[in-house]
Structures are given as C-alpha cells and as structure tokens.
Amino acid sequence: MKNWVKTPHTVVPESTRFEFMQSAVHENEVHGEVIHSPLYTEAMHWAHYLAMGMSILFAGLGILLAFIIYQWKKLSADKMADKVKPLYNFSLNKWYLDEAYDATAISGTLNFSKILSWFDNTIVDGAVNGSAWLGRFLSRISGWFDTFVVDGFVNFTAFFSGFIGFAFRKLQTGKVQTYLVFVVFAVIILLLFFKPF
C-alpha cells in the first residue's frame, strides 16, 4: 500500500504514519535531501508512461475516427449527430462551460465590481470630499478670525499708538517755556485735588 497511496508530507508527516502508509523513500542524513528508492522511482516512471501512452492512444483514435468520417466518408457525420443529438448539441455548445462561466464567475465579478464602485464613489470619495469641504470651511473661519480679530487688533494697536503720538506731539515742542507752563498747570491741579475742604 505504501507504494500506491501517496500522502503528502504536509498532510501527514512521515514520522506519524503507520508502517503500511510510509512511502518508500529515505532521507539522507548528511545533506537533508530526500532520496527515492529504486522501487519508488520505477513506479513513478511507469505512472508517467501510462499517462503518456493513454493520451497518445486517445489522440490516435480521434485522428482515425476523423479520417473515417471526413476523409474516407465511411460514416456520415450528420447521421451520427442525429443519433446522439443531445450529446452533439452539448458538445457543439462547448459543454455550456462559457454560459456557466458567464453566469457564475463573470456575473459575480461584475456584480462585485459594481459593489466596489459604489463603495468607492459613495463612501471613500464621500469621506475625501467631506474632509475637503471641512478643510475649506475651517480655513474660511480661520481666515475670517485672522482678518477681523487678529488683524483688527493689530491695526487698532497701530491706530491707537498713532493717535496717542499725534495727541502728545503737541506737548513736546522743545521749548522750555512750554514745559514750565505744563508743570505749573499740573501743580495747580494736584493742589486742587488734594486740598482739604
């Protein structure tokens, strides 16, 4: 049985098999290579010869049948087709494999691609477009805040500094007489303010 039933090592490791299931190979201890016994190698060659011989036999029979029907006209192709009409139609339509493939794989792939297209156009593009809209909206708010609040505060500070500078410019004339008048005026105000009644 071990020469006829081939169980892959990945399914049932060699070390866990019963005696009758073990393959006729042994492992080279030095290099770790699998070396097949002559019996195993010969059985494998015969399996190849059998497959090759059967395929050549069927190809030869097909060629001979074609010569009998179409070259030598010993048999009528139309009469043979009429006798086995369902089988002939089945063969003529390529065993309906194209129709089955269209109904399963092609149709399934197209439907799946439609689902993926909807998901891409609706969900993915919606998220991308939504994040773009949100970015534009937040940038407009940020731009408005910068223009009217931040720039307004900076412009007001500049205007106020200019106004104060313009107002106090008149006080700084560079003449000693003007400064003395201001000092006298300030002293009078202080005396009036702190004078007890």
Coordinates of N, CA and C in Angstrom, one line a residue, residues 16 20-21 34-35 39 41 44 47 49 58-59 62 76 79 85 111 119 128 132 140 163 168 177 186-187:
T16 N 4.7 10.3 11.8 CA 3.5 10.0 12.5 C 2.7 8.9 11.7
F20 N 2.3 0.7 7.1 CA 1.8 0.5 5.8 C 1.6 1.8 5.0
M21 N 1.6 2.9 5.7 CA 1.4 4.2 5.0 C 2.7 4.9 4.6
V34 N 15.9 14.3 0.1 CA 15.1 13.1 0.0 C 15.6 12.3 -1.2
I35 N 16.0 11.1 -0.9 CA 16.4 10.2 -2.0 C 15.4 9.1 -2.1
L39 N 12.6 1.3 -6.3 CA 11.2 0.8 -6.4 C 10.3 2.0 -6.6
T41 N 11.1 5.1 -7.6 CA 11.4 5.8 -8.8 C 10.9 5.1 -10.0
M44 N 7.1 5.6 -10.2 CA 6.8 7.0 -10.7 C 7.0 7.0 -12.3
A47 N 4.1 5.4 -14.0 CA 2.9 6.2 -13.9 C 2.9 7.3 -15.1
Y49 N 4.6 6.8 -17.9 CA 4.5 6.1 -19.2 C 3.0 5.8 -19.4
F58 N -5.6 7.8 -27.2 CA -6.9 8.5 -27.5 C -6.7 9.5 -28.6
A59 N -5.5 10.2 -28.7 CA -5.3 11.1 -29.9 C -5.3 10.3 -31.2
G62 N -8.9 9.4 -32.1 CA -9.6 10.6 -32.6 C -9.2 10.9 -34.1
S76 N -21.3 8.7 -41.8 CA -21.9 10.0 -42.1 C -21.9 10.8 -40.7
K79 N -25.6 11.7 -39.7 CA -26.4 10.6 -39.2 C -25.9 10.3 -37.7
K85 N -28.2 13.3 -30.6 CA -28.5 14.7 -30.7 C -28.2 15.5 -29.4
N111 N -20.8 42.0 -10.6 CA -21.6 42.5 -9.5 C -20.7 42.9 -8.4
F119 N -19.1 51.6 -3.3 CA -18.3 51.8 -2.1 C -17.3 52.9 -2.3
V128 N -13.4 61.6 1.4 CA -12.4 62.6 0.9 C -13.1 63.9 0.6
A132 N -12.4 67.5 2.5 CA -12.1 68.7 1.7 C -13.0 69.8 2.1
R140 N -12.0 79.0 6.0 CA -12.7 80.2 5.9 C -12.9 80.9 7.3
F163 N -2.6 107.7 17.2 CA -3.4 108.8 17.8 C -2.8 109.3 19.0
F168 N 0.1 113.7 21.8 CA 1.1 114.2 22.7 C 2.3 114.8 21.9
Q177 N 9.7 127.1 27.9 CA 8.6 127.8 28.4 C 7.3 126.9 28.4
A186 N 0.1 121.3 36.1 CA 0.0 120.1 36.8 C 0.0 120.3 38.3
V187 N 0.8 121.2 38.8 CA 0.9 121.5 40.2 C -0.4 122.1 40.7

